[in-house]
PDB file of C-alpha atoms in Angstrom:
ATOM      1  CA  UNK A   1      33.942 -11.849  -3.443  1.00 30.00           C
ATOM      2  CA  UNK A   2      30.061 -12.210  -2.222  1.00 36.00           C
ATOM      3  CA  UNK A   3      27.989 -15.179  -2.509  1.00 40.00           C
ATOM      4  CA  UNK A   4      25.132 -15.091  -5.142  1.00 42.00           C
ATOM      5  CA  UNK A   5      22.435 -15.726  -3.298  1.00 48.00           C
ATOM      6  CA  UNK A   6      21.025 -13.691  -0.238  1.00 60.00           C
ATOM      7  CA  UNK A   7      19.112 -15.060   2.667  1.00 86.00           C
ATOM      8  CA  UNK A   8      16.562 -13.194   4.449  1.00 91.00           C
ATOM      9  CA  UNK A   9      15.010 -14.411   7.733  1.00 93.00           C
ATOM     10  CA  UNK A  10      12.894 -12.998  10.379  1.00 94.00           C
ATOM     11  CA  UNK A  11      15.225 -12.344  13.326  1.00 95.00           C
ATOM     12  CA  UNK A  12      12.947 -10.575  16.139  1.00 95.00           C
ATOM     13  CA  UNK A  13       9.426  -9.684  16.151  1.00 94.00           C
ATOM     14  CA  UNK A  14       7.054  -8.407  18.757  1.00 95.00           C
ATOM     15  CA  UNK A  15       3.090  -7.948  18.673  1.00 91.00           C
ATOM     16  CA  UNK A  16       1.181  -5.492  21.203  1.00 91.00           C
ATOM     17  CA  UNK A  17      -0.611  -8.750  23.248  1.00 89.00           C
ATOM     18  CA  UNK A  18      -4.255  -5.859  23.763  1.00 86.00           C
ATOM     19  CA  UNK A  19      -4.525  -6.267  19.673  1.00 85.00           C
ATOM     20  CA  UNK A  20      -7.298  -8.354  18.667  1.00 79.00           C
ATOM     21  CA  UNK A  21      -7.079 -10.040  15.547  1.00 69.00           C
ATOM     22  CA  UNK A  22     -10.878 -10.434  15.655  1.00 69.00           C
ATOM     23  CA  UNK A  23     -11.458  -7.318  14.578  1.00 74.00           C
ATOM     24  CA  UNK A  24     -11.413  -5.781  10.789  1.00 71.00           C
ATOM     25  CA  UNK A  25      -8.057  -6.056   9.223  1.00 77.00           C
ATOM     26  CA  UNK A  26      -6.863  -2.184   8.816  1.00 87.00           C
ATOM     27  CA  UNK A  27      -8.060  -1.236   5.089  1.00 88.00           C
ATOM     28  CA  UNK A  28      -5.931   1.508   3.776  1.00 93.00           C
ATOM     29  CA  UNK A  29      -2.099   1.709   5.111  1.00 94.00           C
ATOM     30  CA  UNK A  30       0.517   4.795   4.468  1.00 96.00           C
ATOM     31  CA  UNK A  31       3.765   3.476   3.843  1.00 96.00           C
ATOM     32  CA  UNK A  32       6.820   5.156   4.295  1.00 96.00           C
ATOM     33  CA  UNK A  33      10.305   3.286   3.298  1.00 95.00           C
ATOM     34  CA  UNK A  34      12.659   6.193   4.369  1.00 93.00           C
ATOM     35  CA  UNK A  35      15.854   4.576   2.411  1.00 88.00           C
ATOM     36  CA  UNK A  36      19.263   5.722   1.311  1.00 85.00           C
ATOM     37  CA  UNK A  37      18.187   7.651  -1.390  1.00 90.00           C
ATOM     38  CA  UNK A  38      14.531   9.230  -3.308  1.00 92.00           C
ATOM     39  CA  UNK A  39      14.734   5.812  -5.901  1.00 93.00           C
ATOM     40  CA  UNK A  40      15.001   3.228  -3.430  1.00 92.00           C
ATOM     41  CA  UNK A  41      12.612   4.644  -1.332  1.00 94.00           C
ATOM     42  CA  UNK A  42      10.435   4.823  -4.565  1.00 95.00           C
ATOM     43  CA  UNK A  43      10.834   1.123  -5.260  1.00 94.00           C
ATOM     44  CA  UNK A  44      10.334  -0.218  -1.757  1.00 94.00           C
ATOM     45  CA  UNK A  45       6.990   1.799  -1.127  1.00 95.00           C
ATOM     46  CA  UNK A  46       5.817   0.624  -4.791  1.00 95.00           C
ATOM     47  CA  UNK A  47       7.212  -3.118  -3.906  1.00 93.00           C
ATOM     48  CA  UNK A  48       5.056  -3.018  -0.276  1.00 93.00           C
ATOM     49  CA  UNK A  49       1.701  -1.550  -1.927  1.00 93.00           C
ATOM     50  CA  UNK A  50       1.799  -4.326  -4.857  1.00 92.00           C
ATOM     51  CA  UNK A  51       1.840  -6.663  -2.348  1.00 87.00           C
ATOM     52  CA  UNK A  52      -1.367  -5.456  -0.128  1.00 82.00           C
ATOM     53  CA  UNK A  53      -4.056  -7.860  -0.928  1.00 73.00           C
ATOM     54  CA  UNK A  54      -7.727  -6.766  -2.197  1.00 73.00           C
ATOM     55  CA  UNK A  55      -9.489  -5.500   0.706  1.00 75.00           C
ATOM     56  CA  UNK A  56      -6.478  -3.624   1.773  1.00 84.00           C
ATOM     57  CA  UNK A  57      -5.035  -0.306  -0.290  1.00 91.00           C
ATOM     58  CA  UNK A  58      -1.489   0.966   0.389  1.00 93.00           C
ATOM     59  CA  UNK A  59      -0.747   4.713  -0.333  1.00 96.00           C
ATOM     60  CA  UNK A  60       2.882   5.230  -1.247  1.00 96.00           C
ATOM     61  CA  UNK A  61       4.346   8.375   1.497  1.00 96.00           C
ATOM     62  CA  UNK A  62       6.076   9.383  -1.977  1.00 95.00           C
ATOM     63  CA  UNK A  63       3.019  10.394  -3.055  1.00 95.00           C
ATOM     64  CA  UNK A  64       0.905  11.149   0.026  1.00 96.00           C
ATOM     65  CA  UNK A  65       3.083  13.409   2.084  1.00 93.00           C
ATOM     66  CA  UNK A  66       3.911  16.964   0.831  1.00 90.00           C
ATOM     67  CA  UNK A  67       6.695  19.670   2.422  1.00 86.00           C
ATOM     68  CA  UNK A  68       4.070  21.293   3.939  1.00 86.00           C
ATOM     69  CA  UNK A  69       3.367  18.042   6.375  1.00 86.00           C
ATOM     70  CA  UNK A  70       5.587  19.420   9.142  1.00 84.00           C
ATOM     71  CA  UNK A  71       3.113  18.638  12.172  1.00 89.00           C
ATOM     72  CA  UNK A  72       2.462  15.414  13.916  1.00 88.00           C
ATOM     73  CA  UNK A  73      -1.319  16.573  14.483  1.00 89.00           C
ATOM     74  CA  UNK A  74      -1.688  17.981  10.702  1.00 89.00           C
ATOM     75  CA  UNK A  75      -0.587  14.521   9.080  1.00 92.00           C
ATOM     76  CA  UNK A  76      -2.778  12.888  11.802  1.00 92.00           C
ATOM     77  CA  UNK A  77      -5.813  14.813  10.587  1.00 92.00           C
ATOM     78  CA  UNK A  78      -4.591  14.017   7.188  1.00 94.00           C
ATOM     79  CA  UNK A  79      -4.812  10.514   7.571  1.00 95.00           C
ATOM     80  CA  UNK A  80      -7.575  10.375   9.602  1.00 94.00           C
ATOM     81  CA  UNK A  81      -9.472  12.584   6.597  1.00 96.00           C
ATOM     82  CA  UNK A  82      -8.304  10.331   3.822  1.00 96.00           C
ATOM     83  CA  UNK A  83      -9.484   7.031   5.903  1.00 95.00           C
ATOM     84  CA  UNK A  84      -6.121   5.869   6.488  1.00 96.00           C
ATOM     85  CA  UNK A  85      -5.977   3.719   9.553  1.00 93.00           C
ATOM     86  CA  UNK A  86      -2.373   1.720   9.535  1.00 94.00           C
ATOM     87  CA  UNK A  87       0.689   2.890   9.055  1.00 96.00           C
ATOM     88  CA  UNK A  88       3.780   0.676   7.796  1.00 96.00           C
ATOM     89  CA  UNK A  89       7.515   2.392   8.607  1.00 96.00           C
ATOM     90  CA  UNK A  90      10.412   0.102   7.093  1.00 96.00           C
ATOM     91  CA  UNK A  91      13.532   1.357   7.375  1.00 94.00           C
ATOM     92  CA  UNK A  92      17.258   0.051   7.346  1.00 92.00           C
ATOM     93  CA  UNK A  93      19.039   0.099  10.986  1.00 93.00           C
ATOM     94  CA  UNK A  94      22.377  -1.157  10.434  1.00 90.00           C
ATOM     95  CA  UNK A  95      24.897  -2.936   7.545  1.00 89.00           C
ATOM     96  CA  UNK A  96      27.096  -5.476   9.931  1.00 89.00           C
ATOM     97  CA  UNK A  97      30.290  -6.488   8.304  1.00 91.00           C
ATOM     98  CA  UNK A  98      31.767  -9.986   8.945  1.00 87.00           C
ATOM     99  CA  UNK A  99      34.445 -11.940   7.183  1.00 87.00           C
ATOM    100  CA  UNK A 100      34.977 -15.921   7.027  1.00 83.00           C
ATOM    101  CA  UNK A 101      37.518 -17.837   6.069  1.00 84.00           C
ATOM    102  CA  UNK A 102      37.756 -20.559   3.630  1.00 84.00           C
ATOM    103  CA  UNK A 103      40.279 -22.863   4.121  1.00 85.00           C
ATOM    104  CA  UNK A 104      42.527 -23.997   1.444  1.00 78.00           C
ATOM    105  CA  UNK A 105      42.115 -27.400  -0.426  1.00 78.00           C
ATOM    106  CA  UNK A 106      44.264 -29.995  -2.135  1.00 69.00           C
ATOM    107  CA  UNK A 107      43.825 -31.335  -5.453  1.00 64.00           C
ATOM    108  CA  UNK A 108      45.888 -33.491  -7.366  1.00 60.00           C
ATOM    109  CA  UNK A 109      45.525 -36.723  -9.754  1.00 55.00           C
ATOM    110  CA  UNK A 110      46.925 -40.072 -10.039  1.00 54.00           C
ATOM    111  CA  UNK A 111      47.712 -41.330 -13.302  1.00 53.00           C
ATOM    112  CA  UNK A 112      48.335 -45.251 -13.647  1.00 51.00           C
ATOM    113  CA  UNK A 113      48.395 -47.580 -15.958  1.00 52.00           C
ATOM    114  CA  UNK A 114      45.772 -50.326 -16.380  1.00 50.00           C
ATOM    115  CA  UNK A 115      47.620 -53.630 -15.886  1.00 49.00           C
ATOM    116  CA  UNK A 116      51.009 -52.614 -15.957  1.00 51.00           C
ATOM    117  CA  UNK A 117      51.101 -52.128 -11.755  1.00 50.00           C
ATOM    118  CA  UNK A 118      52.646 -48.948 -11.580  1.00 52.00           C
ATOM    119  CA  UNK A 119      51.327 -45.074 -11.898  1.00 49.00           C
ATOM    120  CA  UNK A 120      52.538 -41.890 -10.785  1.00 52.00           C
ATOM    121  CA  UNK A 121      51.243 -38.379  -9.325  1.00 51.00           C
ATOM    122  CA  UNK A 122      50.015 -35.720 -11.929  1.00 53.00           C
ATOM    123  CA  UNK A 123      48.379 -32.636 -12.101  1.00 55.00           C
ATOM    124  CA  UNK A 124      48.877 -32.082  -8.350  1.00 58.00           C
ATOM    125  CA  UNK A 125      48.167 -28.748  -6.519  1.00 68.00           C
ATOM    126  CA  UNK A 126      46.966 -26.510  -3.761  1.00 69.00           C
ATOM    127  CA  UNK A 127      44.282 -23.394  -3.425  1.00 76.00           C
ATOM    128  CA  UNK A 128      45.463 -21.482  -0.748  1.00 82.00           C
ATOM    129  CA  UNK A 129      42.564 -20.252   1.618  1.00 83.00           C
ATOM    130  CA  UNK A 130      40.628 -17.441   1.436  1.00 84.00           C
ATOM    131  CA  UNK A 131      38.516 -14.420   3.050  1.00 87.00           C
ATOM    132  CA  UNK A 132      35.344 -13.310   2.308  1.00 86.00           C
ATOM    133  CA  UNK A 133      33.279 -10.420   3.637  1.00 88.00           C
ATOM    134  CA  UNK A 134      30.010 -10.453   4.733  1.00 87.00           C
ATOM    135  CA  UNK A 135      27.222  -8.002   4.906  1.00 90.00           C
ATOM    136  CA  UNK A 136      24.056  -8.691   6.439  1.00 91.00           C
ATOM    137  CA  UNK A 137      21.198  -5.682   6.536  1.00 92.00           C
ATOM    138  CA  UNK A 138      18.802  -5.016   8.913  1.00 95.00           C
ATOM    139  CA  UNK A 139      15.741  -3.688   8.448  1.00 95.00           C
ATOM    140  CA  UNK A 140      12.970  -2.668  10.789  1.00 97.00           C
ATOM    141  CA  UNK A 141       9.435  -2.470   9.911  1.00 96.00           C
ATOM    142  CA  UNK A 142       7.065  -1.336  11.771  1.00 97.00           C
ATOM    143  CA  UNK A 143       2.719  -1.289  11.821  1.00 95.00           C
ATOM    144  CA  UNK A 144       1.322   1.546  13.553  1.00 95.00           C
ATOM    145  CA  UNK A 145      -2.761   2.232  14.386  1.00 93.00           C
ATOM    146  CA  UNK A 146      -3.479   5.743  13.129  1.00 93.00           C
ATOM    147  CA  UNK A 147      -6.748   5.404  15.560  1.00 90.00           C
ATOM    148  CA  UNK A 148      -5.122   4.658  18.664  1.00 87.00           C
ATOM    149  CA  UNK A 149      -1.917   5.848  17.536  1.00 90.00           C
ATOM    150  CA  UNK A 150      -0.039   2.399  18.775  1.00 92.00           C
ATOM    151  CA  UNK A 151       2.683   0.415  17.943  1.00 95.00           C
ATOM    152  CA  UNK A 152       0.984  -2.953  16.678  1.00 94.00           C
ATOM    153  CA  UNK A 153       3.442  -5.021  15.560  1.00 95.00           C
ATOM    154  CA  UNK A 154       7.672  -4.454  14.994  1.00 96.00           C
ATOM    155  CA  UNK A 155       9.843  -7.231  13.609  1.00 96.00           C
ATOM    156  CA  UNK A 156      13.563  -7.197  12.685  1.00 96.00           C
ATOM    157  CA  UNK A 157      14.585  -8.809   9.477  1.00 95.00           C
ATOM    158  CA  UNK A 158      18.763  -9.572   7.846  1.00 94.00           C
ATOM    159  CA  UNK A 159      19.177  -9.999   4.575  1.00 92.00           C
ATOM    160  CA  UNK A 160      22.645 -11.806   4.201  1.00 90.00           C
ATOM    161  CA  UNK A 161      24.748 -10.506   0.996  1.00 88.00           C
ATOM    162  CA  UNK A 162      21.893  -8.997  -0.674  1.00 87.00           C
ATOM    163  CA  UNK A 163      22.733  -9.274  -4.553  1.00 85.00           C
ATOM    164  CA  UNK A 164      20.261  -6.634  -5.688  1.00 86.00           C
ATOM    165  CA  UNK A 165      17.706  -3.849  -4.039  1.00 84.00           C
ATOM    166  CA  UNK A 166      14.477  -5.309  -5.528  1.00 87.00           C
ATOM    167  CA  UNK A 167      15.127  -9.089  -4.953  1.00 89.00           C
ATOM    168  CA  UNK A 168      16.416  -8.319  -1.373  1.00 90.00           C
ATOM    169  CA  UNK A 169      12.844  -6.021  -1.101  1.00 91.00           C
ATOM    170  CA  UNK A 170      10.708  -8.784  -2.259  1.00 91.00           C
ATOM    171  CA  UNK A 171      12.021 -11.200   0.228  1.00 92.00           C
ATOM    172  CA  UNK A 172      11.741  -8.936   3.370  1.00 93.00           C
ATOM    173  CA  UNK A 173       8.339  -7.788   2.338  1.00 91.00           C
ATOM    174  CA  UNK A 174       7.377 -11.962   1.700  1.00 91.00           C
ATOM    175  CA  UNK A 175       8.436 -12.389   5.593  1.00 92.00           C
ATOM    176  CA  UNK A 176       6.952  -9.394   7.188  1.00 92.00           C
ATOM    177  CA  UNK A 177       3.576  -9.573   4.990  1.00 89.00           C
ATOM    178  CA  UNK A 178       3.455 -13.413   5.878  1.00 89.00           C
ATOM    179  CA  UNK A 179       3.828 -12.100   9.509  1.00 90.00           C
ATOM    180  CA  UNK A 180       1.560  -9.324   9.476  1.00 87.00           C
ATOM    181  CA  UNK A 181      -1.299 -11.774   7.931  1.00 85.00           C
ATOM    182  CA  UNK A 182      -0.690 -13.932  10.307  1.00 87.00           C
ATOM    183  CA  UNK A 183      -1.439 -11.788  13.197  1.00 85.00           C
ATOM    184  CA  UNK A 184      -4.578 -10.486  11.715  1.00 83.00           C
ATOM    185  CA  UNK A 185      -3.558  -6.591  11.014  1.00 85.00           C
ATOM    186  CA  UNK A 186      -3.551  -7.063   7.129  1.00 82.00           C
ATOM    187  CA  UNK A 187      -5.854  -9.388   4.936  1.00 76.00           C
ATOM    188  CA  UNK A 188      -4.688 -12.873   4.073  1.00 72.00           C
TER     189      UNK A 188
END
């Protein structure tokens, strides 16, 4: 009933225009994938910190955050202590459901006879149409400066008929890491 293949594509992004790239890309980023459930947010933090390039360390939230972090201005401190100076949020917004139709086709055969002039119809039929449903997920992600405690950069991303968590993962992270090195907040 869903296709294969997903698609994932960068549908909105936005930069703060006072950020300059000229400066040191941040060095050590917190990220926190606050998903359905304890596993997937497991494998998306573990998914975004593989990807960090050398220069740059990612700390999985997973493992950095405790039940005692209840305070904005204690986990400020916190990071601030432990030389964290980004933090990455990614987080799912909304599932949209669409269907599409596919409309029914025609096939059928001819069968002749070499020479003779005449043939007739065979193996002849129709596939009715059909509906599909759709789901395309969006996820927001956004990069936050622990120092000036700023929104840096926020982009939007759908994933059309994801077929798995982890392949769906490794293409939003592709697009929003491409993006992020782009703008000069992480290492290329």
């Amino acid at each position: 009933m869903f296709n294969c293949s997903s698609s994932t594509k960068l549908e909105k992004s936005w930069a703060d225009p006072s950020f300059n790239a000229s400066i040191a890309p941040f060095a050590k980023v917190l990220v926190i994938a606050p998903f359905r459930d304890e596993n997937s947010q497991r494998i998306a933090e573990d998914k975004i910190v593989k990807e960090f390039k050398q220069g740059t360390v990612g700390v999985q939230s997973y493992s950095y955050l405790q039940p005692a972090d209840t305070t904005i201005a204690s986990v400020e401190n916190k990071l601030k202590k432990d030389g964290i100076d980004g933090v990455i949020v990614m987080r799912l917004t909304t599932v949209e459901k669409s269907l599409s139709y596919s409309q029914g086709t025609y096939y059928g055969g001819y069968y002749g006879y070499r020479g003779y002039g005449y043939g007739r119809f065979y193996g002849g039929g129709y596939a009715p149409g059909y509906y599909t449903e759709d789901k395309t997920f969006m996820v927001e992600t956004n990069f936050y400066s622990v120092k000036n405690r700023k929104l840096l950069w926020s982009g939007t991303t759908s994933t059309l008929n994801p077929s798995s968590l982890e392949k769906s993962l490794d293409q939003i992270i592709y697009t929003i890491r491409y993006e992020l090195q782009k703008k000069g907040i992480i290492k290329k």
